[in-house]
Coordinates of C-alpha atoms in Angstrom, one line a residue:
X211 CA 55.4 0.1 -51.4
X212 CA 54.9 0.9 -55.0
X213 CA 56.7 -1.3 -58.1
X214 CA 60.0 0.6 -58.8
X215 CA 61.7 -2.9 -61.1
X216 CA 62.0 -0.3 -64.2
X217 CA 63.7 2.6 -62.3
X218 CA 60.3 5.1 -63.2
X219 CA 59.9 5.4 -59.7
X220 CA 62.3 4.7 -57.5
X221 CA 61.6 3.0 -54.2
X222 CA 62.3 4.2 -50.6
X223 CA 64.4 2.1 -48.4
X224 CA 63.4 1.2 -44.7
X225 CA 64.5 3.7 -42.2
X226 CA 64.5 3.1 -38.6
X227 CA 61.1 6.2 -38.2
X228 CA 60.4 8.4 -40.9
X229 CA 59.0 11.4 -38.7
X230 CA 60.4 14.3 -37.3
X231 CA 60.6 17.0 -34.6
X232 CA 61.2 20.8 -34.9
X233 CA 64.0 21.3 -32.1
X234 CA 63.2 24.4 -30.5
X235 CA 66.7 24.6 -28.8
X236 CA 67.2 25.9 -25.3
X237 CA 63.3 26.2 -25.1
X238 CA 62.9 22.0 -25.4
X239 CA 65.6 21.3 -23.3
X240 CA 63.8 23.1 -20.1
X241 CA 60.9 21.5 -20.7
X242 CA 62.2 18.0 -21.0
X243 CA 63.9 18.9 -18.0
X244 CA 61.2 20.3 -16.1
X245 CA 59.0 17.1 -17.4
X246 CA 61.9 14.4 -16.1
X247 CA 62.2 16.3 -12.7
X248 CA 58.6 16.2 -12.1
X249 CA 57.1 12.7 -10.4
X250 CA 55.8 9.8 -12.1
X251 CA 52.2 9.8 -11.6
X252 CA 49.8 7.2 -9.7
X253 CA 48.5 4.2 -11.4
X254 CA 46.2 1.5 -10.5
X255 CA 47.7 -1.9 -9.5
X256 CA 46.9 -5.1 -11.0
X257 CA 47.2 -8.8 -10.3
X258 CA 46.9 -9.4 -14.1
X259 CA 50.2 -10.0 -15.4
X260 CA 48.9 -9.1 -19.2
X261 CA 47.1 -5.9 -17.9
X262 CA 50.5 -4.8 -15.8
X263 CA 52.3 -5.2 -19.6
X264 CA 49.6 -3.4 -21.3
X265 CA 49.5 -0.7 -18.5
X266 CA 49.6 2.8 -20.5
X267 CA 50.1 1.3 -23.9
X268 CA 50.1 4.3 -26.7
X269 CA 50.1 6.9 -24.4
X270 CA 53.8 7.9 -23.9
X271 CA 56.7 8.8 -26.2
X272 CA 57.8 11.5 -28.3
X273 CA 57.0 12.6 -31.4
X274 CA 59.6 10.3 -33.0
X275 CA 58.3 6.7 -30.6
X276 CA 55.7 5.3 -28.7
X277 CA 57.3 3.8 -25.6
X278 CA 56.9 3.9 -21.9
X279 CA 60.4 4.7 -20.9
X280 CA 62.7 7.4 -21.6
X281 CA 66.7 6.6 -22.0
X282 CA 69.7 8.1 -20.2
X283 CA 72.3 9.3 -22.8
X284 CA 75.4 7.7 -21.9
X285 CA 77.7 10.6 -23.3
X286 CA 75.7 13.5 -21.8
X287 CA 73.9 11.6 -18.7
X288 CA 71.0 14.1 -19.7
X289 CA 67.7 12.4 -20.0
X290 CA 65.8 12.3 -23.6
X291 CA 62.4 10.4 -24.9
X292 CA 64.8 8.9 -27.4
X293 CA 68.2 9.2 -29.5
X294 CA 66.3 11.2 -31.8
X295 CA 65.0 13.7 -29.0
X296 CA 68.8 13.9 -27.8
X297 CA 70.2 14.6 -31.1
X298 CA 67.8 17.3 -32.5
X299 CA 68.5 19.4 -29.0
X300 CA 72.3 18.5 -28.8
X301 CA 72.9 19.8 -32.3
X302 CA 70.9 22.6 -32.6
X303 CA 71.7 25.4 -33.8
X304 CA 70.7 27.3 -29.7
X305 CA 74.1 24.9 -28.7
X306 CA 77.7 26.2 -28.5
X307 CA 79.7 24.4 -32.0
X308 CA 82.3 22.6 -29.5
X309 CA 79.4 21.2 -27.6
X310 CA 77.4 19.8 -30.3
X311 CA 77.5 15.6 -30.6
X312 CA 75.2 12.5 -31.1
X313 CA 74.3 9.8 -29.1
X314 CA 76.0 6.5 -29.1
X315 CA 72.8 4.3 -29.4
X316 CA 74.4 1.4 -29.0
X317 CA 76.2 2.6 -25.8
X318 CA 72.9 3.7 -23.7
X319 CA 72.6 1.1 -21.0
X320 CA 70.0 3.1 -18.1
X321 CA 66.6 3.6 -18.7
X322 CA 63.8 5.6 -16.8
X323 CA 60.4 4.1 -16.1
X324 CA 57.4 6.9 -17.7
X325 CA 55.6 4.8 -15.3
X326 CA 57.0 4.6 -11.7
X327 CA 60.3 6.8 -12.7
X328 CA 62.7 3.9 -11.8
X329 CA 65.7 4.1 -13.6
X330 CA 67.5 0.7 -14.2
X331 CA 69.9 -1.2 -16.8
X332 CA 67.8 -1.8 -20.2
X333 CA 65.5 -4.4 -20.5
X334 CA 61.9 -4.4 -22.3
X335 CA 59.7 -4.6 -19.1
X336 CA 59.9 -2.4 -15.7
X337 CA 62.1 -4.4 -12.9
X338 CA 59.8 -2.5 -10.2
X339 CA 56.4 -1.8 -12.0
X340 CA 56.3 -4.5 -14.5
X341 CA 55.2 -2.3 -17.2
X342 CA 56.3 -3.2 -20.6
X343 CA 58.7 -0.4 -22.1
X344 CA 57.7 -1.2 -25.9
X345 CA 55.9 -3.7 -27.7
X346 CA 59.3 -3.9 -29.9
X347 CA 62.6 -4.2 -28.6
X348 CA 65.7 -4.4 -29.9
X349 CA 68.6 -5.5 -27.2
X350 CA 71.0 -4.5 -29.7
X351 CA 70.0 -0.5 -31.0
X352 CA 68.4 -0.3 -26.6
X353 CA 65.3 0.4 -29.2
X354 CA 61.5 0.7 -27.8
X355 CA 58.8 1.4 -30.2
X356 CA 54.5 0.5 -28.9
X357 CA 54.0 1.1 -32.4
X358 CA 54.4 -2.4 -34.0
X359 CA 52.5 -1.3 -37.4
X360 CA 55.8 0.1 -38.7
X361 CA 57.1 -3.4 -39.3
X362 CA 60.4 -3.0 -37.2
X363 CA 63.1 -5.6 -37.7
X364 CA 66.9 -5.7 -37.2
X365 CA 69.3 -6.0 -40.0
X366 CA 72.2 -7.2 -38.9
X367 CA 74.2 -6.7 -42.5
X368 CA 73.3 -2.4 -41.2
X369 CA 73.4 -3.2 -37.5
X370 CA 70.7 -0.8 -36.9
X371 CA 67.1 -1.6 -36.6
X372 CA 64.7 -0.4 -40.0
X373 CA 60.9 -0.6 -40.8
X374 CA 58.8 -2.1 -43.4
X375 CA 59.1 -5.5 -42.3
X376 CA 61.8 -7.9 -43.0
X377 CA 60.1 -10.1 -45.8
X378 CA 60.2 -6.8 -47.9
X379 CA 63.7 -6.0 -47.9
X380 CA 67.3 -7.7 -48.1
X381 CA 70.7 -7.0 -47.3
X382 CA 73.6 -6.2 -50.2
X383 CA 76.5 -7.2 -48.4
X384 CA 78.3 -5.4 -51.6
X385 CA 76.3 -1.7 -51.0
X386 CA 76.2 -2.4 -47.7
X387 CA 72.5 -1.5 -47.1
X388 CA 68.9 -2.9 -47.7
X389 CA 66.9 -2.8 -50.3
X390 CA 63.3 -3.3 -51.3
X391 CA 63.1 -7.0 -52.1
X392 CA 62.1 -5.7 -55.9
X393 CA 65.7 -4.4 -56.3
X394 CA 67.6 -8.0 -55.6
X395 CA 68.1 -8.6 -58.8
X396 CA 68.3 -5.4 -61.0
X397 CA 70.4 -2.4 -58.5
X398 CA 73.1 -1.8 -59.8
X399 CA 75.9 -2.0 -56.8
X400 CA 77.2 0.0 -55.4
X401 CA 79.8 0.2 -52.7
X402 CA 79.3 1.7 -49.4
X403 CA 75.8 3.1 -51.3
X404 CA 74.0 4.7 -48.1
X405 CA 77.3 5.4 -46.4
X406 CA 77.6 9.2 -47.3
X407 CA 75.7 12.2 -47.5
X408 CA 72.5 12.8 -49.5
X409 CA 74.5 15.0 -52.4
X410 CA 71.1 17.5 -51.9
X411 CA 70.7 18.1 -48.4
X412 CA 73.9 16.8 -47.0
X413 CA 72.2 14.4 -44.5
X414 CA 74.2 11.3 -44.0
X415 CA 72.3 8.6 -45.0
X416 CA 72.5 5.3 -43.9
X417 CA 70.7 6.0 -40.4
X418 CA 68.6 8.8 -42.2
X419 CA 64.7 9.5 -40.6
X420 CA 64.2 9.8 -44.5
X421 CA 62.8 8.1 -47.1
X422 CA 66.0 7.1 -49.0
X423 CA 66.3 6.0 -52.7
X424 CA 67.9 4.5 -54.9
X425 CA 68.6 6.1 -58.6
X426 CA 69.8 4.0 -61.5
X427 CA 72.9 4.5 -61.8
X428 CA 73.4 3.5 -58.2
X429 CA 73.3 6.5 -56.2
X430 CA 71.4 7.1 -53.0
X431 CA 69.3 10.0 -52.3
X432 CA 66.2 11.1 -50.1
X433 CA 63.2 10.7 -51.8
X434 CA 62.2 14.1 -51.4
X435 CA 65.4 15.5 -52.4
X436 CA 65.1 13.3 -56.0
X437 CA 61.5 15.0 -56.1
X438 CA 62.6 18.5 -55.4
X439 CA 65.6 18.0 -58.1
X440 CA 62.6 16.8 -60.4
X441 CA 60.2 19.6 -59.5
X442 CA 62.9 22.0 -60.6
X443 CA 63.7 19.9 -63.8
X444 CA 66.9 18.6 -62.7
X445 CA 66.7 15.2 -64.0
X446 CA 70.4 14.0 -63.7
X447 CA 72.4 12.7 -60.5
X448 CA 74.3 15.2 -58.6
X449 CA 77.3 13.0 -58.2
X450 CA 77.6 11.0 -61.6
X451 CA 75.4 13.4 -63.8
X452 CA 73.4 10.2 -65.5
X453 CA 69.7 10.4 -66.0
X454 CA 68.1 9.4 -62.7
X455 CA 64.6 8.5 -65.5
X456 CA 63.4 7.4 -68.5
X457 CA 63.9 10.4 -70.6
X458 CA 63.4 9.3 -74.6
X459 CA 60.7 11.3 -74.7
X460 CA 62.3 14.5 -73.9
X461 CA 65.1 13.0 -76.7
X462 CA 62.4 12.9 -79.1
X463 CA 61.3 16.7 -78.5
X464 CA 64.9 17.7 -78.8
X465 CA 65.2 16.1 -82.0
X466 CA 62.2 18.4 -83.3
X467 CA 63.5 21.4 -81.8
X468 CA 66.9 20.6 -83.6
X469 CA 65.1 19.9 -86.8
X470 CA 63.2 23.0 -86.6
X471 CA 66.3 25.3 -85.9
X472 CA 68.8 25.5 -88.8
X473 CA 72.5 26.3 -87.9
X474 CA 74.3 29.2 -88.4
X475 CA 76.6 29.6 -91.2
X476 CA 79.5 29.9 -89.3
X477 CA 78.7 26.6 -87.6
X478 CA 77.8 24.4 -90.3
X479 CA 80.5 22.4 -90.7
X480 CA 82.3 22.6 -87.5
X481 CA 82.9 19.5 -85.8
X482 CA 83.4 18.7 -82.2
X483 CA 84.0 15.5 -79.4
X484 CA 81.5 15.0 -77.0
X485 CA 81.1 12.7 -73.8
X486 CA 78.0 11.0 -73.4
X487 CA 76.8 11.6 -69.2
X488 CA 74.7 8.0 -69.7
X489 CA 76.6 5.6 -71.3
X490 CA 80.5 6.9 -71.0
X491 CA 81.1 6.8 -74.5
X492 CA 82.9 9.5 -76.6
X493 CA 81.2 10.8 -80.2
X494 CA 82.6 13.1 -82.9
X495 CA 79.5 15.0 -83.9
X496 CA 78.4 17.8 -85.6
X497 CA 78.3 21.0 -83.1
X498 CA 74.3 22.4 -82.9
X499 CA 73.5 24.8 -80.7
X500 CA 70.8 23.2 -79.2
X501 CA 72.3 20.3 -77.8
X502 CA 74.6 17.2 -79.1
X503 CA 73.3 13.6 -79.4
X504 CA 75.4 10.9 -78.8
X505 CA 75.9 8.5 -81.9
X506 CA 75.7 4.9 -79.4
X507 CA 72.7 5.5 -76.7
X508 CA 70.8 8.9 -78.6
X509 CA 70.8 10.6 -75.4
X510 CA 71.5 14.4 -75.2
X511 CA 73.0 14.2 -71.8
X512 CA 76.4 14.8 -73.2
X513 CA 79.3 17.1 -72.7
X514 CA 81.4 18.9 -75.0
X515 CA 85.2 17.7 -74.2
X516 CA 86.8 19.7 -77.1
X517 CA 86.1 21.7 -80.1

């Protein structure tokens, strides 16, 4: 994870998996159903209690976890690889409106052996194979992952489970998130920070598969959302309108470009109140028509309140 202490770049937060899966609607649902149907195929038996656990490792899952068992949703009682699988084909866009809904993930209580195909009450290792479901496991989210190089941990401040490893984040009890351990000290907070939609893409947050930020002034956003806003030189928040960078040195181009373009005549003395986006202060300044600086920070991220 790169520095982000001055804001230049902000940092992503720890999301439970940061991959996803093109539902495919009513197409995915017959073949999850056709593959849960089918029989659980041999395997060879071992007195080894290590080789039982290690049986298969890395080579089931979805696209979204590596695990050896696939969950019955409690609200559905469909069969999925994961809560992921279950929400992407539950809410697409193939599925009546009325019908749509997530998973409870903290309700699912039976799981299904990839293994042998017994279904029993959750637990990390097979009651009638002995396989083990995941390498991580999380009573708490009924969470399996093989795939231990994400870091997973659970936070119990979000009562979810996140990667990146827990000595690289901390809870703010006051946003009610985590944050990269290089934010404990300088975020500004915010309350209930991740607990709303990304003000781009309209994703809620909190339990996002995305890379979420954090802007200066507080805000949350997906990472790629801040780029995109950037790539189209959009360079204030959607939902305060402050500078989500550094930007004196566009200031300082400004200031040529106003220097360079004298005022019209019937301009010249007319006077107007601005409001500063960054620093909330009001100005009386003379109008340009290139833009107007505010007399306390010198940022051009104002607003013209009256004339």
């Amino acid at each position: 994870m790169a520095e982000v202490a001055t804001y230049s770049k902000p940092q992503p937060i720890g999301t439970e998996e940061n991959q996803h899966m093109t539902c495919r609607g009513k197409e995915i649902r017959t073949v999850y159903t056709e593959q849960f149907d089918s029989p659980a195929l041999p395997f060879e038996k071992s007195n080894d209690p290590q080789k039982v656990l290690e049986r298969e490792y890395m080579q089931h899952g979805c696209a979204h976890y590596r695990r050896r068992c696939r969950i019955r949703a409690p609200c559905c009682n469909e069969i999925f690889d994961c809560r992921h699988c279950h929400n992407e084909i539950k809410n697409s866009i193939c599925v009546d409106q009325k019908e749509r809904h997530e998973i409870p993930r903290h309700e699912v209580n039976q799981v299904i052996c990839s293994l042998c195909g017994t279904e029993q009450e959750v637990r990390q290792d097979c009651i009638n194979c002995g396989v083990c479901f995941g390498k991580y496991f999380c009573e708490s989210c009924k969470l399996f992952d093989d795939d231990t190089s994400k870091k997973q941990y659970h936070c119990n401040g979000c009562g979810i489970c996140r990667i990146g490893g827990r000595e690289n984040f901390f809870h703010c009890h006051k946003c009610g998130c985590c944050y990269s351990i290089l934010l404990k000290n300088s975020h500004p907070c915010v309350e209930g920070a991740m607990h709303h939609d990304c003000p781009v893409c309209f994703e809620y947050l909190f339990d996002s598969t995305n890379d979420v930020t954090v802007m200066p002034c507080g805000h949350t956003i997906h990472q790629n959302c801040l780029k995109e806003m950037r790539d189209h030189f959009q360079y204030a928040c959607p939902l305060c309108s402050k500078s989500v960078c550094d930007m004196s040195k566009v200031w300082e181009k400004i200031d040529m470009e106003i220097a360079a373009t004298p005022i019209p005549e019937p301009y010249q003395n007319k006077m107007v109140w601005i409001l500063c986006n960054d620093c909330g202060k009001t100005s009386k300044v003379q109008y340009h028509v290139v833009a107007q600086k505010c007399l306390n920070c010198k940022s051009y991220n104002t607003r013209q309140t009256r004339g």
